[in-house]
Coordinates of C-alpha atoms and ligand atoms in Angstrom, one line a residue:
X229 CA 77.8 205.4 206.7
X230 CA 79.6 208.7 206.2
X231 CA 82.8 207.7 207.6
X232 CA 82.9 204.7 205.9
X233 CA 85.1 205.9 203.0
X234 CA 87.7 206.9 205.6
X235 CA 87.7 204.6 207.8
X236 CA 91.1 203.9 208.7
X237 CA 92.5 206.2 207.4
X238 CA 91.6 209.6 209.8
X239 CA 95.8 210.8 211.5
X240 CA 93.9 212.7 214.1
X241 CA 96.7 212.9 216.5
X242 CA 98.3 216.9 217.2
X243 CA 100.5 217.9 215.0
X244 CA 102.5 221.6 215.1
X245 CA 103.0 222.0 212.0
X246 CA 102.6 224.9 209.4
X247 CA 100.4 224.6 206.4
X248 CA 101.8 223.3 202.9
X249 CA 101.0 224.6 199.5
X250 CA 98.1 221.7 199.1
X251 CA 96.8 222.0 202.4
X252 CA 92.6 222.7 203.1
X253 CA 91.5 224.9 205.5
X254 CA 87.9 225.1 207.0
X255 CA 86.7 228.6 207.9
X256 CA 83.6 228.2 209.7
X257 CA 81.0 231.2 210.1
X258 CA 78.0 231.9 212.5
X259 CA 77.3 227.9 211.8
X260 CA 78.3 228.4 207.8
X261 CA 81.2 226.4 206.1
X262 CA 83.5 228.2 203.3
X263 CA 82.8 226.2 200.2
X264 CA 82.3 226.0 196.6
X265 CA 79.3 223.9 195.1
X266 CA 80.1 222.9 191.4
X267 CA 77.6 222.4 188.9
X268 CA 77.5 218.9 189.9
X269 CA 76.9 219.8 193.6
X270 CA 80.3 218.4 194.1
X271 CA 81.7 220.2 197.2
X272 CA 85.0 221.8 197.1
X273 CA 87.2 223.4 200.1
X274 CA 89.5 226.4 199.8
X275 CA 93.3 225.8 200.1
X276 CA 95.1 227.6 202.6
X277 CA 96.6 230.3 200.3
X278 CA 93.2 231.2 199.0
X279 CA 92.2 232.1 202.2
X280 CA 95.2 233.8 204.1
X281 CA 96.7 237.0 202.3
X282 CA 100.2 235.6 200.2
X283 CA 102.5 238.1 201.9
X284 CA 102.9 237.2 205.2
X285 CA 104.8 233.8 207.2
X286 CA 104.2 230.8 208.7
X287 CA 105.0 232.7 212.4
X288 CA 102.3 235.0 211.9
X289 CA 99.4 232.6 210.4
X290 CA 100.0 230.8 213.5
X291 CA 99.2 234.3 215.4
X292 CA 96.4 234.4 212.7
X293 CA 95.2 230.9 214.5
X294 CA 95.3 228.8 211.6
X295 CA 95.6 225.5 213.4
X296 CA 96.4 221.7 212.1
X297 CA 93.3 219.4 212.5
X298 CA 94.0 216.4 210.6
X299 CA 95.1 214.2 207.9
X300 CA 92.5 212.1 206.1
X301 CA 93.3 210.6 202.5
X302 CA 96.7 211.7 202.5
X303 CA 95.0 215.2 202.8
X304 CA 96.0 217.9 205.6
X305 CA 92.9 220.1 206.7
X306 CA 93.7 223.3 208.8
X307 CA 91.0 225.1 210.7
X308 CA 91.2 229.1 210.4
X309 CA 90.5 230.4 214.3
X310 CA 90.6 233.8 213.6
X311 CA 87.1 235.9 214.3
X312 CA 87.0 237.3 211.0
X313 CA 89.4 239.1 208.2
X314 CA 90.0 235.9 206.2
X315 CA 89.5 236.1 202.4
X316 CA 86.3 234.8 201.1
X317 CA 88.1 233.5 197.3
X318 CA 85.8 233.6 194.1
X319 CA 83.2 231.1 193.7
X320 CA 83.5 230.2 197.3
X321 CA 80.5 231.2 200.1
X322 CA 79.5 230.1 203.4
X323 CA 76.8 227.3 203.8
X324 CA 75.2 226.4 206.6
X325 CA 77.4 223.0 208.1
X326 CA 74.7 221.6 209.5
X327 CA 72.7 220.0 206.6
X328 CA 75.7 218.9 204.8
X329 CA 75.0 215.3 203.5
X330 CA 76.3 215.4 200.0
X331 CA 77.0 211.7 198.7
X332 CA 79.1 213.1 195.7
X333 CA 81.8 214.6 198.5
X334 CA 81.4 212.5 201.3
X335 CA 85.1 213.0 202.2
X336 CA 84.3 217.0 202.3
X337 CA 81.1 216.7 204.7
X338 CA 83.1 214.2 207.0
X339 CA 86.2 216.9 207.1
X340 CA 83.8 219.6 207.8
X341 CA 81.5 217.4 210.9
X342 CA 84.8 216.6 212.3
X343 CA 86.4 220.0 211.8
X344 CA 83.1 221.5 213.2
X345 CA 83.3 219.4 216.5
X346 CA 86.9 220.3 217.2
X347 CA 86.2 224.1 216.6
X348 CA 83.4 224.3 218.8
X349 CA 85.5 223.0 221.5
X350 CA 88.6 225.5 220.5
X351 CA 85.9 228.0 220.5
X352 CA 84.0 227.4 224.1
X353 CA 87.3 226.6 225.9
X354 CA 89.3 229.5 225.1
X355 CA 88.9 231.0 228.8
X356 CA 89.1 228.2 231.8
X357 CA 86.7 227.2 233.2
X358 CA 88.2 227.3 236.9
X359 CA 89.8 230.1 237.0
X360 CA 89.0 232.6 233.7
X361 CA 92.3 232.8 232.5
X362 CA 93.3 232.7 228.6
X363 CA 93.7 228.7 227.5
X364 CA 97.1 228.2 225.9
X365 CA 97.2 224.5 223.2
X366 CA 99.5 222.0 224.3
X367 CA 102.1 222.0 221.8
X368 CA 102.2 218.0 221.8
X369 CA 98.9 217.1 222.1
X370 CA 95.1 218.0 221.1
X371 CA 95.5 219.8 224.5
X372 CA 94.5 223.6 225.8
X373 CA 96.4 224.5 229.0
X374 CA 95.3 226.7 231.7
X375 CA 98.6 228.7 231.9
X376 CA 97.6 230.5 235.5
X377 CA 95.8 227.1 237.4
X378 CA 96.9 224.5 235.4
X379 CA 93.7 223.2 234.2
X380 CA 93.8 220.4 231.8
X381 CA 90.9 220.6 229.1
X382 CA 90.7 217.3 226.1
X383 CA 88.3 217.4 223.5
X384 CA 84.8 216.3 224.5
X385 CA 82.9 213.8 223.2
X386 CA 79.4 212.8 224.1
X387 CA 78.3 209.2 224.1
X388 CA 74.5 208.9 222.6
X389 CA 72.3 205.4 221.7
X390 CA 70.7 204.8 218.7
X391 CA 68.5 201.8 219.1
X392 CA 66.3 199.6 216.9
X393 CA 63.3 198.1 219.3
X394 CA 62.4 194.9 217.1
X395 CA 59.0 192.6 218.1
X396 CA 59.7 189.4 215.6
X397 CA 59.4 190.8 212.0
X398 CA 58.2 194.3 213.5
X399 CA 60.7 197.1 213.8
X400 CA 59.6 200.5 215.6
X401 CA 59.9 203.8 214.1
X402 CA 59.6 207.3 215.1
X403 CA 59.2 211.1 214.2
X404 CA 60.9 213.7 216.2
X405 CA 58.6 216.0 217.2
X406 CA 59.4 220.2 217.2
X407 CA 62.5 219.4 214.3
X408 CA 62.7 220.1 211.0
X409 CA 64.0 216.4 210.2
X410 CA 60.5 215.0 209.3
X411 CA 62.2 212.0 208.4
X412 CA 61.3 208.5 209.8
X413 CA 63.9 207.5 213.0
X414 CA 64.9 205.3 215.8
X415 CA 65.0 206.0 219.6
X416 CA 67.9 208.3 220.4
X417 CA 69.2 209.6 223.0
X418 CA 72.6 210.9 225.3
X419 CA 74.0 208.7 227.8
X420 CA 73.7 210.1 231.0
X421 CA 76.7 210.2 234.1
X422 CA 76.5 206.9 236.1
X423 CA 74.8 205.1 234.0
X424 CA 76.1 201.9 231.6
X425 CA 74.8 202.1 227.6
X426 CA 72.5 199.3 228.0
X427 CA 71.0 201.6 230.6
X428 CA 70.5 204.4 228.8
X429 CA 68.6 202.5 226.1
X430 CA 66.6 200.9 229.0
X431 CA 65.5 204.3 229.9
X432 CA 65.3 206.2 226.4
X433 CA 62.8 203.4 224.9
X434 CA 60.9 203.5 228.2
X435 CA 60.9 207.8 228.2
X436 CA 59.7 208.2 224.8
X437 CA 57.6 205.5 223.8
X438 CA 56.7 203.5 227.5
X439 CA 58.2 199.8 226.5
X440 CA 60.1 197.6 228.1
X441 CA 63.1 195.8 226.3
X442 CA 65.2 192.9 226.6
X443 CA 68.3 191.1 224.7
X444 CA 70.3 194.4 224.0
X445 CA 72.9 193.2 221.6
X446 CA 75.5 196.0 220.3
X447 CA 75.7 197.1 216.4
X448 CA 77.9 199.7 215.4
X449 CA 79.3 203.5 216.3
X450 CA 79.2 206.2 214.2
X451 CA 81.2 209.8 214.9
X452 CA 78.4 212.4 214.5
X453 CA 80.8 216.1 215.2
X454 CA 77.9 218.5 214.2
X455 CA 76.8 217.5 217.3
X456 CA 79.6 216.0 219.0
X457 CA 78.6 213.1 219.5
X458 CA 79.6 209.3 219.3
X459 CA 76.5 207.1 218.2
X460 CA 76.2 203.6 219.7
X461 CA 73.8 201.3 217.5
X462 CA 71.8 198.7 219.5
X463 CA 69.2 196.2 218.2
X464 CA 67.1 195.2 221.4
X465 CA 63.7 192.8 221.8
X466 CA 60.1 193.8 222.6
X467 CA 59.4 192.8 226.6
X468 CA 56.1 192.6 227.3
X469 CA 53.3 194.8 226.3
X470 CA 53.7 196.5 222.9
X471 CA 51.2 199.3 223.8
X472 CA 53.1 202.5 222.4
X473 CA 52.9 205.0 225.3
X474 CA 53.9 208.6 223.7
X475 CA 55.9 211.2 225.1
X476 CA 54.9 214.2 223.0
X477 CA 58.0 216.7 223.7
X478 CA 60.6 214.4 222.2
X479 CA 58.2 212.4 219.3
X480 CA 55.5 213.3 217.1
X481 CA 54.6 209.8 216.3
X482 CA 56.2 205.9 216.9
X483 CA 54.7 203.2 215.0
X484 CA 55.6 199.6 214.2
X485 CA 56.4 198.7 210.8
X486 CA 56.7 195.2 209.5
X487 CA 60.0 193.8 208.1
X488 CA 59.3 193.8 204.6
X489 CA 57.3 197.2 204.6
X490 CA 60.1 199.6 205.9
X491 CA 59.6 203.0 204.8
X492 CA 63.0 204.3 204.7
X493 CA 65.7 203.6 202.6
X494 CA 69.9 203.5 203.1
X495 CA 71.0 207.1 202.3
X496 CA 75.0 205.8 202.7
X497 CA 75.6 208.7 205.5
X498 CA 73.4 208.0 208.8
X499 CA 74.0 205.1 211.2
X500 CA 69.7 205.4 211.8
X501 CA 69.4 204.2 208.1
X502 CA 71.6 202.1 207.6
X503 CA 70.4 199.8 211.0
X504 CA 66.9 199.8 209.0
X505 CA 68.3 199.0 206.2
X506 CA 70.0 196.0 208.0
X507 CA 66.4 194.9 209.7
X508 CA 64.9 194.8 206.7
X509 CA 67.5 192.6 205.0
X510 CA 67.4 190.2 208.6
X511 CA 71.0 190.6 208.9
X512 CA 70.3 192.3 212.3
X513 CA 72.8 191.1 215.4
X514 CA 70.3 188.3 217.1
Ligands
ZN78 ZN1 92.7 228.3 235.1

Protein backbone atom coordinates (compact mmCIF):
# COMPACT_ATOMS: atom_id res chain seq x y z
CA UNK A 1 0.00 0.00 0.00
CA UNK A 2 1.05 3.62 -0.34
CA UNK A 3 2.10 4.11 3.10
CA UNK A 4 3.98 1.18 3.22
CA UNK A 5 7.38 2.65 2.40
CA UNK A 6 6.91 4.93 5.52
CA UNK A 7 5.58 3.15 7.74
CA UNK A 8 7.14 3.95 10.85
CA UNK A 9 8.67 6.32 10.14
CA UNK A 10 5.81 9.46 9.75
CA UNK A 11 6.91 12.36 13.23
CA UNK A 12 3.49 13.71 12.83
CA UNK A 13 3.45 15.29 16.20
CA UNK A 14 3.28 19.72 16.16
CA UNK A 15 6.18 21.19 15.94
CA UNK A 16 6.82 25.32 16.00
CA UNK A 17 9.47 25.43 14.16
CA UNK A 18 10.77 27.61 11.25
CA UNK A 19 11.74 26.02 7.93
CA UNK A 20 15.49 24.91 7.11
CA UNK A 21 17.35 25.33 3.99
CA UNK A 22 16.24 21.54 2.80
CA UNK A 23 12.90 21.72 3.93
CA UNK A 24 9.63 20.87 1.27
CA UNK A 25 6.71 22.83 1.26
CA UNK A 26 3.36 21.83 -0.34
CA UNK A 27 1.35 24.74 -1.91
CA UNK A 28 -1.91 23.39 -2.74
CA UNK A 29 -4.29 25.30 -5.32
CA UNK A 30 -8.13 25.06 -6.15
CA UNK A 31 -7.44 21.07 -5.59
CA UNK A 32 -3.90 21.33 -7.59
CA UNK A 33 -0.40 20.39 -5.92
CA UNK A 34 2.89 22.55 -6.85
CA UNK A 35 5.09 20.06 -8.50
CA UNK A 36 7.52 19.16 -11.04
CA UNK A 37 7.08 15.90 -13.27
CA UNK A 38 10.58 14.77 -14.75
CA UNK A 39 10.97 13.05 -17.73
CA UNK A 40 10.64 9.86 -15.90
CA UNK A 41 7.40 10.99 -14.27
CA UNK A 42 9.28 11.04 -11.18
CA UNK A 43 7.63 13.68 -8.90
CA UNK A 44 9.49 16.41 -7.29
CA UNK A 45 8.32 19.07 -4.57
CA UNK A 46 9.59 22.65 -4.25
CA UNK A 47 11.86 23.66 -1.30
CA UNK A 48 10.87 26.28 0.82
CA UNK A 49 13.14 28.96 -0.67
CA UNK A 50 11.87 28.33 -4.11
CA UNK A 51 8.60 29.18 -3.10
CA UNK A 52 8.82 32.24 -0.49
CA UNK A 53 10.71 35.45 -1.86
CA UNK A 54 14.71 35.17 -0.21
CA UNK A 55 14.50 38.61 1.45
CA UNK A 56 12.38 38.37 4.13
CA UNK A 57 12.55 36.27 7.95
CA UNK A 58 11.46 33.49 9.58
CA UNK A 59 8.86 36.02 11.75
CA UNK A 60 7.26 37.10 8.77
CA UNK A 61 6.83 33.56 6.74
CA UNK A 62 5.13 32.59 9.79
CA UNK A 63 2.64 35.69 9.20
CA UNK A 64 2.98 34.33 5.52
CA UNK A 65 1.37 30.99 7.13
CA UNK A 66 3.95 28.71 6.21
CA UNK A 67 3.27 26.07 8.75
CA UNK A 68 5.23 22.64 9.93
CA UNK A 69 3.36 19.45 8.93
CA UNK A 70 5.65 16.71 9.30
CA UNK A 71 8.72 14.71 9.19
CA UNK A 72 8.79 11.56 7.06
CA UNK A 73 12.24 10.00 5.85
CA UNK A 74 14.23 12.27 7.78
CA UNK A 75 12.43 14.91 5.44
CA UNK A 76 10.50 18.14 6.92
CA UNK A 77 7.43 19.12 4.73
CA UNK A 78 5.82 22.65 5.40
CA UNK A 79 2.45 23.54 4.10
CA UNK A 80 2.21 27.27 2.54
CA UNK A 81 -1.41 28.72 4.07
CA UNK A 82 -1.28 31.73 2.36
CA UNK A 83 -4.32 32.49 -0.30
CA UNK A 84 -2.09 33.28 -3.03
CA UNK A 85 1.28 35.40 -3.85
CA UNK A 86 3.66 32.47 -3.46
CA UNK A 87 6.21 31.92 -6.31
CA UNK A 88 5.40 29.37 -8.81
CA UNK A 89 9.61 28.29 -9.46
CA UNK A 90 10.60 27.10 -13.12
CA UNK A 91 9.60 23.80 -14.17
CA UNK A 92 7.17 23.51 -11.33
CA UNK A 93 2.96 23.66 -11.98
CA UNK A 94 0.05 22.74 -10.22
CA UNK A 95 -1.57 19.25 -10.68
CA UNK A 96 -4.59 18.20 -9.70
CA UNK A 97 -3.85 16.11 -5.96
CA UNK A 98 -6.43 14.05 -6.41
CA UNK A 99 -5.22 11.39 -8.98
CA UNK A 100 -1.76 11.24 -7.64
CA UNK A 101 -0.75 7.57 -7.58
CA UNK A 102 2.73 7.64 -8.95
CA UNK A 103 4.67 4.35 -7.96
CA UNK A 104 8.09 5.95 -8.99
CA UNK A 105 7.51 8.74 -5.90
CA UNK A 106 5.40 7.03 -3.66
CA UNK A 107 6.97 9.07 -0.78
CA UNK A 108 5.81 12.45 -2.76
CA UNK A 109 1.96 11.30 -3.28
CA UNK A 110 1.87 10.04 0.51
CA UNK A 111 3.35 13.76 1.60
CA UNK A 112 0.93 15.41 -0.55
CA UNK A 113 -2.59 12.97 0.69
CA UNK A 114 -1.46 13.63 4.10
CA UNK A 115 -0.52 17.29 3.62
CA UNK A 116 -3.92 17.65 1.71
CA UNK A 117 -6.03 16.27 4.72
CA UNK A 118 -4.37 18.52 7.25
CA UNK A 119 -4.94 21.66 4.94
CA UNK A 120 -8.43 21.04 4.33
CA UNK A 121 -9.00 20.98 8.00
CA UNK A 122 -6.59 24.33 8.46
CA UNK A 123 -8.70 25.67 5.77
CA UNK A 124 -12.53 24.85 6.96
CA UNK A 125 -11.65 25.62 10.62
CA UNK A 126 -10.26 28.92 10.36
CA UNK A 127 -13.57 30.64 11.95
CA UNK A 128 -15.32 28.63 15.03
CA UNK A 129 -17.75 26.91 14.61
CA UNK A 130 -19.56 28.13 17.94
CA UNK A 131 -19.06 31.26 18.09
CA UNK A 132 -17.43 32.86 14.53
CA UNK A 133 -14.48 34.12 15.94
CA UNK A 134 -10.83 33.81 14.17
CA UNK A 135 -9.17 30.21 15.20
CA UNK A 136 -5.73 30.76 16.72
CA UNK A 137 -3.08 27.10 16.42
CA UNK A 138 -2.08 25.84 19.63
CA UNK A 139 1.47 26.38 19.79
CA UNK A 140 2.12 22.79 21.41
CA UNK A 141 -0.14 20.78 19.63
CA UNK A 142 -1.88 20.06 16.08
CA UNK A 143 -4.46 22.31 17.84
CA UNK A 144 -6.65 25.52 16.56
CA UNK A 145 -8.04 27.62 19.58
CA UNK A 146 -11.13 29.57 19.70
CA UNK A 147 -9.45 32.65 21.36
CA UNK A 148 -13.07 34.40 22.26
CA UNK A 149 -15.22 30.88 23.47
CA UNK A 150 -12.54 28.68 23.93
CA UNK A 151 -13.51 26.05 21.48
CA UNK A 152 -11.17 23.25 21.13
CA UNK A 153 -11.00 21.94 17.30
CA UNK A 154 -8.34 18.36 16.53
CA UNK A 155 -7.90 17.27 13.30
CA UNK A 156 -10.72 15.09 11.93
CA UNK A 157 -10.57 11.86 10.79
CA UNK A 158 -13.23 9.73 9.34
CA UNK A 159 -13.45 6.00 9.95
CA UNK A 160 -14.72 4.09 6.56
CA UNK A 161 -14.83 -0.01 5.76
CA UNK A 162 -13.49 -1.59 3.07
CA UNK A 163 -14.78 -5.16 2.95
CA UNK A 164 -14.17 -8.30 0.87
CA UNK A 165 -17.66 -10.52 0.89
CA UNK A 166 -16.05 -13.99 0.11
CA UNK A 167 -18.64 -17.25 -0.71
CA UNK A 168 -15.80 -20.27 -0.64
CA UNK A 169 -13.53 -19.58 -3.60
CA UNK A 170 -15.91 -16.72 -4.79
CA UNK A 171 -15.01 -13.11 -3.95
CA UNK A 172 -17.56 -10.14 -4.84
CA UNK A 173 -16.61 -7.25 -6.80
CA UNK A 174 -18.19 -4.02 -7.71
CA UNK A 175 -18.27 -0.77 -9.94
CA UNK A 176 -19.10 2.49 -8.53
CA UNK A 177 -21.68 3.89 -10.35
CA UNK A 178 -21.71 8.05 -11.36
CA UNK A 179 -17.47 8.09 -10.79
CA UNK A 180 -14.89 8.30 -13.01
CA UNK A 181 -12.99 5.28 -11.23
CA UNK A 182 -14.25 2.58 -13.64
CA UNK A 183 -12.04 0.32 -11.92
CA UNK A 184 -13.18 -3.03 -10.29
CA UNK A 185 -13.84 -2.51 -6.13
CA UNK A 186 -15.03 -3.76 -2.88
CA UNK A 187 -17.91 -2.53 -0.73
CA UNK A 188 -17.09 0.74 0.92
CA UNK A 189 -18.43 2.84 2.97
CA UNK A 190 -18.23 5.57 6.16
CA UNK A 191 -18.89 4.47 9.57
CA UNK A 192 -21.76 6.08 10.89
CA UNK A 193 -22.24 7.75 14.78
CA UNK A 194 -23.38 4.92 17.20
CA UNK A 195 -22.58 2.30 15.40
CA UNK A 196 -19.51 -0.49 15.92
CA UNK A 197 -17.30 -1.30 12.43
CA UNK A 198 -18.64 -4.65 12.23
CA UNK A 199 -21.95 -2.75 11.95
CA UNK A 200 -21.28 -0.64 9.39
CA UNK A 201 -20.08 -3.51 7.15
CA UNK A 202 -23.31 -5.29 8.22
CA UNK A 203 -25.25 -2.54 6.77
CA UNK A 204 -22.94 -1.27 3.70
CA UNK A 205 -22.99 -5.07 2.09
CA UNK A 206 -26.71 -5.19 2.84
CA UNK A 207 -27.42 -1.24 1.27
CA UNK A 208 -25.60 -1.78 -1.86
CA UNK A 209 -25.71 -5.25 -2.86
CA UNK A 210 -28.89 -6.85 -0.38
CA UNK A 211 -26.55 -9.86 1.37
CA UNK A 212 -26.36 -10.93 4.51
CA UNK A 213 -22.77 -11.68 6.05
CA UNK A 214 -21.26 -13.53 8.83
CA UNK A 215 -17.57 -14.20 10.31
CA UNK A 216 -16.28 -10.60 10.02
CA UNK A 217 -12.65 -11.00 10.66
CA UNK A 218 -10.42 -7.65 10.65
CA UNK A 219 -7.47 -7.08 7.85
CA UNK A 220 -5.71 -4.05 7.73
CA UNK A 221 -6.04 0.08 7.76
CA UNK A 222 -4.97 2.21 5.43
CA UNK A 223 -4.77 6.40 5.84
CA UNK A 224 -6.59 7.66 2.72
CA UNK A 225 -6.11 12.03 3.43
CA UNK A 226 -7.55 13.06 -0.07
CA UNK A 227 -10.44 12.10 1.47
CA UNK A 228 -9.70 12.09 5.02
CA UNK A 229 -10.37 9.09 5.77
CA UNK A 230 -9.02 5.97 7.78
CA UNK A 231 -9.79 2.56 5.74
CA UNK A 232 -10.62 -0.51 7.78
CA UNK A 233 -10.12 -3.80 5.73
CA UNK A 234 -12.56 -6.70 6.53
CA UNK A 235 -12.82 -10.12 4.95
CA UNK A 236 -16.48 -11.37 5.88
CA UNK A 237 -18.54 -14.80 4.75
CA UNK A 238 -21.57 -15.11 2.47
CA UNK A 239 -24.91 -15.73 4.90
CA UNK A 240 -27.47 -17.11 3.10
CA UNK A 241 -28.85 -16.27 -0.19
CA UNK A 242 -26.24 -15.04 -2.70
CA UNK A 243 -28.91 -13.29 -4.90
CA UNK A 244 -27.14 -9.84 -5.68
CA UNK A 245 -29.81 -7.23 -4.99
CA UNK A 246 -28.42 -3.75 -6.63
CA UNK A 247 -28.64 -0.44 -5.31
CA UNK A 248 -28.11 1.63 -8.47
CA UNK A 249 -27.12 5.16 -6.87
CA UNK A 250 -23.95 3.88 -5.18
CA UNK A 251 -22.96 0.71 -7.89
CA UNK A 252 -23.07 0.17 -11.44
CA UNK A 253 -22.58 -3.47 -11.21
CA UNK A 254 -21.45 -6.36 -8.33
CA UNK A 255 -20.52 -9.64 -9.53
CA UNK A 256 -18.83 -12.74 -8.08
CA UNK A 257 -15.64 -13.69 -9.36
CA UNK A 258 -13.95 -16.95 -8.67
CA UNK A 259 -10.60 -17.23 -6.80
CA UNK A 260 -8.33 -17.96 -9.46
CA UNK A 261 -10.07 -15.58 -12.13
CA UNK A 262 -9.69 -12.16 -10.27
CA UNK A 263 -9.67 -9.37 -12.57
CA UNK A 264 -7.59 -6.95 -10.83
CA UNK A 265 -4.18 -6.84 -10.06
CA UNK A 266 -1.98 -5.22 -6.91
CA UNK A 267 -1.14 -1.72 -8.06
CA UNK A 268 1.27 -1.28 -4.63
CA UNK A 269 -0.90 1.94 -3.50
CA UNK A 270 -4.72 0.98 -2.68
CA UNK A 271 -5.78 -1.15 0.40
CA UNK A 272 -8.95 -2.41 -2.20
CA UNK A 273 -6.20 -4.08 -4.35
CA UNK A 274 -4.08 -5.26 -2.32
CA UNK A 275 -7.10 -7.36 -0.15
CA UNK A 276 -7.79 -8.97 -3.76
CA UNK A 277 -4.69 -9.57 -4.31
CA UNK A 278 -4.55 -11.42 -0.95
CA UNK A 279 -7.88 -13.59 -1.89
CA UNK A 280 -6.51 -14.59 -4.76
CA UNK A 281 -3.31 -15.86 -3.30
CA UNK A 282 -5.74 -17.60 -0.18
CA UNK A 283 -3.74 -15.88 2.32
CA UNK A 284 -7.07 -14.06 3.35
CA UNK A 285 -7.69 -13.80 7.51
CA UNK A 286 -10.14 -17.06 7.88
ZN1 LIG B 1 -15.57 30.42 19.50
Amino acid sequence: MLQDIVFGRLENEFRDIPPMEEDLVLCFRSGGILLRRGQDDSLTLPSWQQVVPHTEKWSSWREKQLRYLFRMEEQNYFLWMGESGEQVPEGYAYEPARPLRQLTSKDVCYAVMTGWHLYNWYRVNRFCGNCGAATEHDMKERMLRCPACGNMIFPRISPAVITAVTDGDRLLLSKYAGRGYARYALIAGYTEIGETMEQTVQREVMEEVGLRVKNIRYYKSQPWGVDGNVLMGFYCDLDGDDTIHLDETELAMAQWFPRNDLPAKDDGISLTREMIRVFGEGKEPK
